Amino acid sequence: MFVFRHHILLGFALVLCTALGMLKFDVSTPLDNQLLDQQFRLLRQLVPEPLPSDVVLIGIDEKTYKALPEPSALWHPHLGKLLRGLAQAKPSVVGFDVTLPVHSYNFLIPQYDVSLLQGILAIRPVAPLVLGQSLDENQRFRPIFPPYLAVAGQNAAASVVICTDEDGVVRRFVENLCVEGGDMTTLSGRMAEHLGVKRRWEGLIDYTLGAPFNYIPMIDVLDWIDNGDQAHLRANFAGKAVLLGAVLPFEDRHLLPVPLAAWDPDSRLLPGVLIHAQALRSMLVHGMIQTLEIKWLALLSILAALFWWHPGSRWKLLLFVLSFPAIFVATTMSLWHGLYIPAAGLMLCATLGFFARAAFEALLAYRKNKQLSAAFSGLVSQHVFKEILSGKIKPVLGGERVRAAVLFADIRDFTTRSESLSPERTIELLNSYFSEMTDAIQINGGMIDKFIGDGIMASFGTLQALPNASRCALEAAQEMLKRLTRLNLTLQEQGHTPIAIGIGIHVGDVIAGNVGSVSRYEYTLIGDTVNIASRLEGATKEHGYPIICSAVVAQDASGAGGADGLRDLGEHPIKGHTNIHMYGWLPPVLNASTV
């Protein structure tokens, strides 16, 4: 018992080490990410969270590109006009997710930079302006023409670089760590700073917040400004965070966990400006979603691995199956409240605990069966032993009625033979004989019931279903005679007298089951069929046939094509029974020593 408990504790320790190792090395991260995406989508469907004051997008779309004749690098006058118009609407903050000039264009058109500078000067007293910086081909931040930054004010520059997970999906917001060696705050982070938000920014972007984004085309805003439409400007931008960025079909696209564009409701490959906008949403509402601390995650992993601790049962299996939806629901609710708990990692730990214990129990059962087989398989029939291990033979007294063929075999004059042999030689001879006869019976589907001195009792069709028990019994008897012939040749070479046997076969109903007492019993057959088979074996010597079967056996075997060579011997009396119609069988070349 102590050794068993020691193995249980050791196994649990191995399960825990494996579970914590999976946690440390992020083995479940790909599955965790897929489940997280499903949770975000589910929460958006079931508990949508609209925002009363949302981030407003001004989109640089195809319509805008067609309406503005200059290349986008020369949009100074239009950007300046946009800023002057926004200054009239008085937004809370303005962010530019656009590439601004690196140098002056005065060499091209005199005073060309002035219009954008004037726009920056106009917006600065009204709302903070954040200018996004992207990366160049060397993965360094592309500079912005210094006068623009100077006029925009301190901390006006911000990174528009977007971090992605290993699978290319944007889920996490990591301030200052997206670019190796970079120390620039992100566009959404800088805008949140200007709005006085001091929450923790790093974590998961909360994709459950807000309705799908729509945008106002930049050319429409410019038209409102040209037309002096102050009502539209104030209605759309007053007191709100405003983001300007490209929403073109094939530019600056990133994979998101959820569809987030009202104009493209089925796509998750969306413009980067939507990611900045959703990150800003998260910061303004309750901050980024935080991941459960590693110590608590380790504790939950240990609890999930407790499936190891109890051996298998139907209740344990049901609990294991139910644990998956329970973990998914619990972690989804946690995500809704701003705490991320990796669901797949916990499911893997539960699976590890459950199947590791199942494998352990299977190994114990295998070792136990091997030990039992080594200790007891030689004491009972292989069929009986297999049925005991499978649980089909219950350790209770009683039996059931079955139709079976019963075979008895006996060595002629064995008592006289054994008087001239030593006990050791007698046992050796019997073991050689029984080995050959047992193989002949078992390869034909028979089961050894018992050895009775030098006799054998076998059955066909009791524990193993057979297509025709009578035919199998006859074929087994014929195989026994073939093997006996070979055994006799060996005995003659050793100077011993050949063995002669008789075999009797009958088929009918028997009671098969455990017979004896509660403390000692054996599996056997009882019934008139057994008695008749034994008497038919005794008649073999009288009638000169090594195999005698009843007419019922002959008829059954004949219908299955297995009665060739049987000879009708007619009815004959047998001891303790009415006359029995018998059939005899001789080998094709009769060896006189066989009978």
Coordinates of C-alpha atoms in Angstrom, one line a residue:
M1 CA 0.0 0.0 0.0
F2 CA 2.9 2.4 0.8
V3 CA 4.5 1.7 -2.5
F4 CA 1.2 2.3 -4.3
R5 CA 0.7 5.7 -2.5
H6 CA 4.3 6.6 -3.3
H7 CA 3.7 6.0 -7.0
I8 CA 0.5 8.1 -6.8
L9 CA 2.4 11.0 -5.2
L10 CA 5.3 10.7 -7.7
G11 CA 2.9 10.6 -10.6
F12 CA 1.1 13.7 -9.4
A13 CA 4.4 15.5 -9.0
L14 CA 5.3 14.6 -12.6
V15 CA 1.9 15.8 -13.8
L16 CA 2.4 19.1 -11.9
C17 CA 5.9 19.6 -13.2
T18 CA 4.6 19.0 -16.8
A19 CA 1.7 21.4 -16.3
L20 CA 3.9 24.1 -14.9
G21 CA 6.4 23.5 -17.7
M22 CA 3.7 24.0 -20.3
L23 CA 2.8 27.2 -18.5
K24 CA 6.3 28.5 -18.4
F25 CA 7.1 27.7 -22.1
D26 CA 3.7 28.9 -23.4
V27 CA 2.9 25.5 -24.9
S28 CA -0.8 26.3 -25.1
T29 CA -0.4 29.9 -26.4
P30 CA -1.6 29.1 -30.0
L31 CA -4.8 27.5 -28.6
D32 CA -5.2 30.2 -26.0
N33 CA -5.1 32.8 -28.7
Q34 CA -7.7 31.1 -30.8
L35 CA -10.0 30.7 -27.8
L36 CA -9.5 34.3 -26.9
D37 CA -10.6 35.4 -30.3
Q38 CA -13.7 33.3 -30.0
Q39 CA -14.4 34.8 -26.6
F40 CA -14.1 38.4 -27.9
R41 CA -16.5 37.6 -30.7
L42 CA -18.9 35.9 -28.4
L43 CA -18.9 38.8 -25.9
R44 CA -19.5 41.3 -28.7
Q45 CA -22.6 39.3 -29.8
L46 CA -24.0 38.5 -26.3
V47 CA -23.2 41.6 -24.3
P48 CA -22.4 44.5 -26.7
E49 CA -21.1 47.6 -24.9
P50 CA -21.8 50.8 -26.8
L51 CA -19.9 53.9 -25.8
P52 CA -21.8 57.2 -25.3
S53 CA -18.8 59.3 -26.4
D54 CA -16.8 57.3 -28.9
V55 CA -13.6 57.9 -30.9
V56 CA -14.3 59.5 -34.3
L57 CA -12.5 58.4 -37.4
I58 CA -11.8 60.7 -40.4
G59 CA -11.0 58.3 -43.2
I60 CA -8.7 58.9 -46.1
D61 CA -10.6 56.7 -48.5
E62 CA -10.7 56.2 -52.3
K63 CA -13.3 58.9 -52.6
T64 CA -10.9 61.4 -50.9
Y65 CA -8.0 60.3 -53.2
K66 CA -10.1 60.8 -56.3
A67 CA -11.3 64.3 -55.1
L68 CA -7.8 65.7 -54.2
P69 CA -5.6 66.1 -57.3
E70 CA -2.2 66.4 -55.7
P71 CA -0.1 63.4 -54.5
S72 CA -0.7 62.7 -50.8
A73 CA 2.8 63.9 -50.0
L74 CA 1.7 67.4 -51.1
W75 CA -1.6 67.5 -49.2
H76 CA -0.3 70.4 -47.0
P77 CA -3.1 72.8 -47.9
H78 CA -5.8 70.2 -47.3
L79 CA -4.4 69.0 -44.0
G80 CA -4.0 72.6 -42.8
K81 CA -7.6 73.3 -43.8
L82 CA -8.8 70.2 -41.9
L83 CA -7.0 71.3 -38.8
R84 CA -8.4 74.8 -39.0
G85 CA -11.9 73.4 -39.4
L86 CA -11.5 71.0 -36.5
A87 CA -10.3 73.9 -34.3
Q88 CA -13.7 75.5 -34.9
A89 CA -15.4 72.3 -33.8
K90 CA -13.2 72.0 -30.6
P91 CA -12.4 68.2 -30.3
S92 CA -10.8 66.9 -27.1
V93 CA -7.7 65.6 -28.9
V94 CA -6.6 65.0 -32.6
G95 CA -4.3 62.2 -33.8
F96 CA -2.7 61.8 -37.2
D97 CA -2.1 58.3 -38.4
V98 CA -0.6 59.7 -41.7
T99 CA 2.9 60.1 -43.0
L100 CA 3.9 63.7 -42.7
P101 CA 6.7 65.3 -44.8
V102 CA 10.3 64.7 -43.8
H103 CA 11.5 68.1 -45.2
S104 CA 10.2 71.4 -46.6
Y105 CA 8.6 71.6 -50.0
N106 CA 9.3 75.4 -50.3
F107 CA 11.8 74.5 -53.0
L108 CA 8.8 73.3 -55.1
I109 CA 6.3 76.0 -54.3
P110 CA 7.3 79.0 -52.2
Q111 CA 5.5 79.1 -48.8
Y112 CA 4.0 75.7 -49.5
D113 CA 4.6 74.6 -45.8
V114 CA 2.8 77.6 -44.4
S115 CA -0.7 76.2 -44.8
L116 CA 0.0 73.1 -42.7
L117 CA 1.8 75.2 -40.1
Q118 CA -1.1 77.5 -39.9
G119 CA -3.4 74.6 -39.3
I120 CA -1.2 73.2 -36.5
L121 CA -1.2 76.7 -34.9
A122 CA -5.0 76.9 -35.2
I123 CA -5.6 73.5 -33.4
R124 CA -2.9 73.8 -30.7
P125 CA -4.8 76.2 -28.4
V126 CA -8.0 74.2 -28.8
A127 CA -7.0 70.5 -28.6
P128 CA -3.7 68.6 -28.3
L129 CA -2.4 67.3 -31.7
V130 CA -0.5 64.0 -31.9
L131 CA 1.5 63.4 -35.0
G132 CA 2.2 59.7 -35.9
Q133 CA 5.6 58.4 -36.9
S134 CA 6.0 55.3 -38.9
L135 CA 9.1 53.2 -39.7
D136 CA 11.4 53.6 -42.7
E137 CA 13.0 50.8 -44.7
N138 CA 15.8 50.5 -42.0
Q139 CA 13.2 50.0 -39.3
R140 CA 13.9 53.4 -37.8
F141 CA 11.3 56.1 -37.1
R142 CA 10.8 58.3 -40.0
P143 CA 11.5 61.9 -39.0
I144 CA 8.9 64.7 -39.3
F145 CA 9.8 68.1 -40.7
P146 CA 11.1 69.8 -37.4
P147 CA 9.0 73.0 -37.7
Y148 CA 5.8 70.9 -37.7
L149 CA 6.9 69.2 -34.4
A150 CA 8.0 72.5 -32.9
V151 CA 4.7 74.2 -33.6
A152 CA 2.7 71.2 -32.5
G153 CA 4.3 71.4 -29.1
Q154 CA 6.1 69.1 -26.6
N155 CA 5.3 65.4 -26.8
A156 CA 3.5 65.8 -30.1
A157 CA 5.3 62.8 -31.9
A158 CA 4.1 59.3 -31.3
S159 CA 4.6 55.8 -32.8
V160 CA 2.0 54.3 -35.2
V161 CA 3.9 50.9 -35.2
I162 CA 1.5 48.1 -34.4
C163 CA 2.6 45.0 -32.5
T164 CA 1.3 41.6 -33.6
D165 CA 1.3 38.1 -32.0
E166 CA 3.2 35.3 -33.5
D167 CA 0.2 34.3 -35.5
G168 CA 0.0 37.8 -37.0
V169 CA -3.1 38.9 -35.1
V170 CA -3.1 42.2 -33.2
R171 CA -4.3 41.4 -29.6
R172 CA -1.9 43.1 -27.3
F173 CA -0.9 46.7 -26.6
V174 CA 2.7 47.1 -25.4
E175 CA 3.8 50.6 -24.8
N176 CA 7.4 51.4 -26.0
L177 CA 8.3 47.8 -26.8
C178 CA 7.0 47.3 -30.3
V179 CA 10.3 48.6 -31.9
E180 CA 13.6 47.2 -30.8
G181 CA 15.5 50.0 -29.1
G182 CA 12.5 52.4 -29.5
D183 CA 11.3 54.5 -26.6
M184 CA 8.5 56.4 -28.3
T185 CA 4.9 56.3 -26.9
T186 CA 2.2 55.0 -29.2
L187 CA -0.3 57.2 -31.0
S188 CA -3.2 56.0 -28.8
G189 CA -1.1 56.2 -25.7
R190 CA -0.1 59.8 -26.3
M191 CA -3.7 60.8 -27.1
A192 CA -4.8 59.2 -23.8
E193 CA -2.0 61.1 -22.0
H194 CA -3.4 64.3 -23.3
L195 CA -6.8 63.3 -22.1
G196 CA -5.5 62.8 -18.6
V197 CA -5.8 59.0 -18.5
K198 CA -3.4 57.4 -16.0
R199 CA -4.5 53.8 -16.2
R200 CA -2.1 50.9 -17.0
W201 CA -1.9 50.8 -20.8
E202 CA -0.1 47.6 -21.4
G203 CA -2.2 44.5 -21.8
L204 CA -4.9 43.1 -24.1
I205 CA -6.8 45.6 -26.3
D206 CA -10.4 45.3 -25.2
Y207 CA -12.2 44.2 -28.4
T208 CA -15.5 43.8 -26.6
L209 CA -16.0 47.6 -26.3
G210 CA -18.0 49.7 -28.7
A211 CA -19.9 49.2 -31.9
P212 CA -18.1 48.5 -35.2
F213 CA -16.4 51.7 -36.4
N214 CA -17.6 53.9 -39.2
Y215 CA -15.7 56.8 -40.6
I216 CA -16.3 60.2 -42.1
P217 CA -14.5 60.6 -45.4
M218 CA -11.9 63.4 -45.2
I219 CA -13.3 65.0 -48.4
D220 CA -16.7 65.3 -46.7
V221 CA -15.1 67.1 -43.7
L222 CA -13.3 69.4 -46.2
D223 CA -16.6 70.2 -47.9
W224 CA -18.2 71.1 -44.6
I225 CA -15.3 73.5 -43.9
D226 CA -15.5 75.0 -47.4
N227 CA -19.3 75.5 -47.0
G228 CA -19.0 76.9 -43.4
D229 CA -21.2 74.0 -42.1
Q230 CA -20.4 74.5 -38.4
A231 CA -23.4 72.4 -37.3
H232 CA -22.0 69.2 -38.9
L233 CA -18.5 70.0 -37.6
R234 CA -19.6 70.5 -34.0
A235 CA -22.1 67.6 -34.1
N236 CA -19.4 65.1 -35.2
F237 CA -16.2 66.4 -33.5
A238 CA -17.0 68.6 -30.5
G239 CA -15.5 67.3 -27.3
K240 CA -14.4 64.0 -29.0
A241 CA -11.1 62.2 -29.7
V242 CA -10.5 62.4 -33.4
L243 CA -8.2 60.1 -35.5
L244 CA -7.2 60.7 -39.1
G245 CA -6.0 57.7 -41.0
A246 CA -6.1 55.7 -44.2
V247 CA -9.0 53.3 -44.8
L248 CA -8.0 52.1 -48.2
P249 CA -8.6 48.5 -49.3
F250 CA -5.0 47.4 -49.6
E251 CA -3.0 49.8 -47.5
D252 CA -1.8 49.4 -43.8
R253 CA -4.0 46.3 -43.2
H254 CA -3.7 44.1 -40.1
L255 CA -5.5 41.0 -38.8
L256 CA -7.8 41.6 -35.8
P257 CA -9.6 39.1 -33.5
V258 CA -13.0 40.5 -34.5
P259 CA -14.6 42.3 -37.4
L260 CA -14.4 46.0 -36.4
A261 CA -15.4 47.9 -39.5
A262 CA -19.1 48.8 -40.2
W263 CA -18.3 49.2 -43.9
D264 CA -16.7 45.8 -44.1
P265 CA -18.6 43.7 -41.5
D266 CA -17.2 40.3 -42.3
S267 CA -13.5 41.1 -42.6
R268 CA -10.9 40.9 -39.8
L269 CA -8.1 42.3 -42.1
L270 CA -8.6 45.9 -41.3
P271 CA -6.8 49.3 -41.4
G272 CA -4.3 50.1 -38.7
V273 CA -6.1 53.2 -37.7
L274 CA -8.9 51.0 -36.3
I275 CA -6.4 49.3 -34.0
H276 CA -5.3 52.7 -32.6
A277 CA -8.9 53.7 -32.2
Q278 CA -9.8 50.5 -30.3
A279 CA -6.8 50.8 -28.1
L280 CA -7.8 54.4 -27.3
R281 CA -11.3 53.1 -26.5
S282 CA -9.8 50.6 -24.0
M283 CA -7.7 53.3 -22.3
L284 CA -10.6 55.7 -22.0
V285 CA -13.1 53.2 -20.5
H286 CA -11.3 51.0 -18.0
G287 CA -7.8 50.4 -19.4
M288 CA -6.3 47.4 -21.1
I289 CA -7.4 43.9 -20.1
Q290 CA -4.8 42.4 -17.7
T291 CA -3.6 38.9 -17.7
L292 CA -3.9 36.9 -14.5
E293 CA -0.7 37.0 -12.5
I294 CA 1.6 34.0 -13.1
K295 CA 1.3 32.8 -9.5
W296 CA -2.5 32.6 -9.6
L297 CA -2.4 31.1 -13.1
A298 CA 0.0 28.4 -11.7
L299 CA -2.4 27.7 -8.9
L300 CA -5.3 27.3 -11.3
S301 CA -3.2 25.0 -13.4
I302 CA -2.5 22.8 -10.4
L303 CA -6.2 22.7 -9.5
A304 CA -7.0 21.6 -13.1
A305 CA -4.3 18.9 -12.9
L306 CA -6.1 17.4 -9.9
F307 CA -8.0 15.2 -12.3
W308 CA -4.9 12.9 -11.7
W309 CA -5.9 12.4 -8.1
H310 CA -8.9 10.1 -8.4
P311 CA -9.0 6.8 -10.4
G312 CA -11.4 6.6 -13.3
S313 CA -15.2 6.4 -12.9
R314 CA -18.2 7.5 -14.8
W315 CA -18.6 10.5 -12.5
K316 CA -15.0 11.6 -13.1
L317 CA -15.5 11.2 -16.8
L318 CA -18.6 13.4 -16.7
L319 CA -16.8 16.0 -14.5
F320 CA -13.9 16.0 -17.0
V321 CA -16.2 16.5 -20.0
L322 CA -18.1 19.3 -18.2
S323 CA -14.9 21.0 -17.1
F324 CA -14.2 22.2 -20.7
P325 CA -17.4 24.3 -21.1
A326 CA -17.1 25.4 -17.4
I327 CA -13.5 26.7 -18.0
F328 CA -14.6 28.4 -21.2
V329 CA -17.6 30.1 -19.5
A330 CA -15.6 31.1 -16.4
T331 CA -12.7 32.6 -18.4
T332 CA -15.1 34.4 -20.8
M333 CA -16.9 36.0 -17.8
S334 CA -13.5 37.0 -16.4
L335 CA -12.5 38.5 -19.7
W336 CA -15.7 40.5 -19.8
H337 CA -14.7 42.0 -16.4
G338 CA -11.2 42.9 -17.6
L339 CA -9.1 39.9 -16.5
Y340 CA -7.7 37.4 -19.0
I341 CA -7.2 33.8 -17.9
P342 CA -5.8 31.5 -20.7
A343 CA -8.6 28.9 -21.1
A344 CA -6.7 26.4 -23.3
G345 CA -3.8 26.2 -20.8
L346 CA -6.2 25.1 -18.0
M347 CA -7.9 22.7 -20.4
L348 CA -4.6 21.1 -21.3
C349 CA -3.7 20.8 -17.6
A350 CA -7.0 19.1 -16.9
T351 CA -6.5 16.8 -19.9
L352 CA -3.0 16.0 -18.7
G353 CA -4.2 15.1 -15.3
F354 CA -7.1 13.0 -16.5
F355 CA -5.3 11.0 -19.2
A356 CA -2.1 10.6 -17.2
R357 CA -4.1 8.9 -14.4
A358 CA -6.0 6.8 -17.0
A359 CA -2.6 5.7 -18.5
F360 CA -1.3 5.0 -15.0
E361 CA -4.4 2.9 -14.1
A362 CA -4.1 1.1 -17.4
L363 CA -0.4 0.3 -16.7
L364 CA -1.3 -1.0 -13.2
A365 CA -4.1 -3.2 -14.7
Y366 CA -1.7 -4.5 -17.4
R367 CA 1.0 -5.4 -14.8
K368 CA -1.7 -7.0 -12.6
N369 CA -3.0 -9.0 -15.4
K370 CA 0.5 -10.1 -16.4
Q371 CA 1.2 -11.1 -12.8
L372 CA -2.1 -13.0 -12.6
S373 CA -1.4 -14.6 -15.9
A374 CA 2.0 -15.8 -14.8
A375 CA 0.6 -17.1 -11.5
F376 CA -2.7 -18.7 -12.6
S377 CA -3.1 -19.0 -16.4
G378 CA -1.6 -22.5 -16.2
L379 CA -4.2 -23.5 -13.6
V380 CA -7.3 -22.8 -15.8
S381 CA -8.1 -22.7 -19.4
Q382 CA -6.8 -19.7 -21.4
H383 CA -10.4 -19.0 -22.4
V384 CA -11.6 -19.1 -18.9
F385 CA -8.7 -16.9 -17.7
K386 CA -9.4 -14.3 -20.4
E387 CA -13.1 -14.3 -19.5
I388 CA -12.2 -13.8 -15.8
L389 CA -9.9 -10.9 -16.6
S390 CA -12.6 -9.3 -18.9
G391 CA -15.1 -9.6 -16.1
K392 CA -17.5 -11.9 -18.0
I393 CA -17.1 -14.6 -15.5
K394 CA -18.2 -13.2 -12.2
P395 CA -16.8 -14.5 -8.9
V396 CA -20.1 -15.9 -7.8
L397 CA -21.6 -19.3 -7.7
G398 CA -24.1 -20.3 -10.3
G399 CA -24.3 -20.7 -14.1
E400 CA -26.3 -20.3 -17.2
R401 CA -27.8 -22.7 -19.8
V402 CA -25.9 -22.8 -23.1
R403 CA -25.7 -25.2 -26.1
A404 CA -22.2 -26.6 -26.5
A405 CA -20.3 -29.5 -27.8
V406 CA -18.4 -31.5 -25.1
L407 CA -15.3 -33.6 -25.9
F408 CA -13.7 -36.2 -23.6
A409 CA -10.4 -37.8 -24.4
D410 CA -8.6 -40.5 -22.4
I411 CA -5.3 -42.5 -22.8
R412 CA -5.8 -46.3 -23.1
D413 CA -4.3 -48.4 -20.3
F414 CA -2.4 -45.5 -18.7
T415 CA -2.5 -47.0 -15.3
T416 CA -0.6 -50.1 -16.5
R417 CA 1.9 -47.9 -18.4
S418 CA 2.5 -45.6 -15.4
E419 CA 3.5 -48.7 -13.2
S420 CA 6.6 -49.2 -15.4
L421 CA 7.6 -45.5 -15.4
S422 CA 9.0 -43.3 -12.7
P423 CA 6.8 -40.5 -11.4
E424 CA 9.0 -37.9 -13.1
R425 CA 8.8 -39.7 -16.4
T426 CA 5.0 -40.1 -16.0
I427 CA 4.6 -36.4 -15.5
E428 CA 6.9 -35.6 -18.4
L429 CA 5.0 -37.9 -20.7
L430 CA 1.6 -36.4 -19.6
N431 CA 2.9 -32.8 -20.1
S432 CA 4.1 -33.6 -23.6
Y433 CA 0.8 -35.3 -24.4
F434 CA -1.4 -32.6 -22.8
S435 CA 0.5 -29.8 -24.6
E436 CA -0.2 -31.3 -28.0
M437 CA -3.8 -32.1 -27.3
T438 CA -4.4 -28.6 -25.7
D439 CA -3.1 -26.9 -28.8
A440 CA -5.3 -29.1 -31.1
I441 CA -8.4 -28.2 -29.1
Q442 CA -7.7 -24.4 -28.7
I443 CA -6.8 -23.8 -32.4
N444 CA -10.3 -25.1 -33.2
G445 CA -12.0 -22.8 -30.8
G446 CA -12.3 -25.2 -27.9
M447 CA -11.8 -24.5 -24.2
I448 CA -10.1 -26.9 -21.8
D449 CA -12.4 -27.5 -18.9
K450 CA -10.2 -29.7 -16.9
F451 CA -7.5 -32.4 -16.9
I452 CA -8.8 -35.5 -15.1
G453 CA -5.7 -37.7 -14.4
D454 CA -4.8 -38.7 -18.0
G455 CA -8.1 -37.5 -19.4
I456 CA -9.2 -34.2 -20.9
M457 CA -12.6 -32.6 -20.8
A458 CA -13.1 -29.7 -23.3
S459 CA -16.0 -27.7 -24.5
F460 CA -16.9 -25.8 -27.7
G461 CA -19.3 -22.8 -27.9
T462 CA -19.5 -22.0 -24.2
L463 CA -17.4 -18.8 -23.7
Q464 CA -16.5 -18.3 -27.3
A465 CA -19.3 -18.1 -29.9
L466 CA -18.6 -20.6 -32.8
P467 CA -20.3 -20.9 -36.1
N468 CA -20.7 -24.7 -35.6
A469 CA -19.6 -26.2 -32.3
S470 CA -20.0 -29.8 -33.5
R471 CA -17.8 -29.3 -36.5
C472 CA -15.2 -27.5 -34.4
A473 CA -15.2 -30.4 -31.9
L474 CA -14.8 -33.0 -34.7
E475 CA -12.0 -31.1 -36.3
A476 CA -10.3 -30.7 -33.0
A477 CA -10.5 -34.5 -32.4
Q478 CA -9.1 -35.2 -35.8
E479 CA -6.2 -32.8 -35.1
M480 CA -5.6 -34.5 -31.8
L481 CA -5.1 -37.8 -33.6
K482 CA -2.7 -36.2 -36.1
R483 CA -0.6 -34.7 -33.3
L484 CA -0.7 -38.0 -31.4
T485 CA 0.8 -39.8 -34.5
R486 CA 3.8 -37.4 -34.5
L487 CA 4.1 -37.7 -30.7
N488 CA 4.1 -41.5 -31.0
L489 CA 7.0 -41.4 -33.5
T490 CA 9.0 -39.5 -31.0
L491 CA 8.1 -41.9 -28.2
Q492 CA 9.1 -44.9 -30.4
E493 CA 12.5 -43.3 -31.2
Q494 CA 13.0 -43.0 -27.4
G495 CA 12.1 -46.7 -27.0
H496 CA 8.7 -46.1 -25.4
T497 CA 5.4 -47.8 -26.3
P498 CA 3.1 -45.5 -28.5
I499 CA 0.0 -44.0 -26.8
A500 CA -3.5 -44.9 -27.9
I501 CA -6.5 -42.6 -27.0
G502 CA -10.2 -42.6 -27.4
I503 CA -12.3 -39.4 -28.0
G504 CA -16.1 -39.0 -27.4
I505 CA -18.1 -36.0 -28.5
H506 CA -21.7 -35.0 -27.8
V507 CA -23.6 -31.7 -28.3
G508 CA -26.5 -30.3 -26.3
D509 CA -27.6 -28.0 -23.5
V510 CA -25.3 -27.7 -20.5
I511 CA -25.1 -25.5 -17.4
A512 CA -21.9 -23.4 -17.6
G513 CA -20.7 -21.6 -14.5
N514 CA -18.9 -21.6 -11.1
V515 CA -19.4 -24.7 -9.1
G516 CA -18.1 -25.4 -5.6
S517 CA -18.2 -23.3 -2.4
V518 CA -17.8 -19.6 -1.7
S519 CA -14.2 -20.2 -0.6
R520 CA -13.3 -22.6 -3.5
Y521 CA -15.0 -23.0 -6.8
E522 CA -14.2 -23.6 -10.4
Y523 CA -15.7 -22.9 -13.8
T524 CA -17.1 -26.1 -15.4
L525 CA -20.0 -27.7 -17.3
I526 CA -22.8 -29.8 -15.8
G527 CA -25.5 -31.7 -17.6
D528 CA -26.5 -34.9 -19.4
T529 CA -24.5 -33.8 -22.4
V530 CA -21.3 -34.0 -20.3
N531 CA -22.2 -37.6 -19.2
I532 CA -23.0 -38.8 -22.7
A533 CA -19.7 -37.4 -24.1
S534 CA -17.8 -39.2 -21.3
R535 CA -19.7 -42.5 -22.1
L536 CA -19.0 -42.1 -25.8
E537 CA -15.3 -41.8 -25.1
G538 CA -15.6 -45.1 -23.1
A539 CA -17.3 -46.8 -26.1
T540 CA -14.3 -46.1 -28.4
K541 CA -12.3 -49.1 -27.3
E542 CA -15.4 -51.4 -27.5
H543 CA -16.2 -50.4 -31.1
G544 CA -12.6 -50.0 -32.4
Y545 CA -12.9 -46.3 -33.4
P546 CA -10.6 -43.6 -31.9
I547 CA -13.4 -41.0 -32.3
I548 CA -17.1 -41.7 -31.6
C549 CA -19.7 -38.9 -31.6
S550 CA -23.4 -38.9 -31.2
A551 CA -25.8 -38.7 -34.2
V552 CA -26.7 -35.1 -33.2
V553 CA -23.0 -34.1 -33.6
A554 CA -22.8 -35.9 -37.0
Q555 CA -25.9 -34.2 -38.2
D556 CA -24.7 -30.7 -37.1
A557 CA -21.3 -31.3 -38.6
S558 CA -22.8 -32.7 -41.8
G559 CA -24.8 -29.6 -42.3
A560 CA -21.6 -27.5 -42.0
G561 CA -19.6 -29.8 -44.3
G562 CA -17.4 -31.2 -41.5
A563 CA -18.7 -34.9 -41.3
D564 CA -16.5 -36.5 -44.0
G565 CA -15.4 -40.0 -43.0
L566 CA -18.0 -40.6 -40.3
R567 CA -19.5 -44.1 -40.2
D568 CA -22.9 -44.8 -38.9
L569 CA -22.6 -47.3 -36.1
G570 CA -26.3 -47.5 -35.2
E571 CA -27.8 -47.3 -31.7
H572 CA -25.9 -48.8 -28.8
P573 CA -26.5 -48.8 -25.1
I574 CA -24.3 -46.8 -22.8
K575 CA -23.9 -47.1 -19.0
G576 CA -26.6 -45.2 -17.1
H577 CA -28.4 -44.0 -20.2
T578 CA -30.8 -45.0 -22.9
N579 CA -29.4 -46.2 -26.3
I580 CA -27.4 -43.6 -28.2
H581 CA -27.1 -43.5 -32.0
M582 CA -23.3 -43.4 -32.6
Y583 CA -21.0 -42.4 -35.4
G584 CA -17.3 -43.4 -35.6
W585 CA -14.3 -42.0 -37.4
L586 CA -11.0 -43.6 -38.4
P587 CA -7.9 -41.9 -39.7
P588 CA -7.4 -42.4 -43.5
V589 CA -4.4 -44.7 -42.8
L590 CA -5.3 -46.5 -39.5
N591 CA -2.3 -46.9 -37.2
A592 CA -3.0 -50.0 -35.1
S593 CA -1.5 -48.3 -32.1
T594 CA -4.0 -45.5 -32.2
V595 CA -7.0 -47.5 -31.0

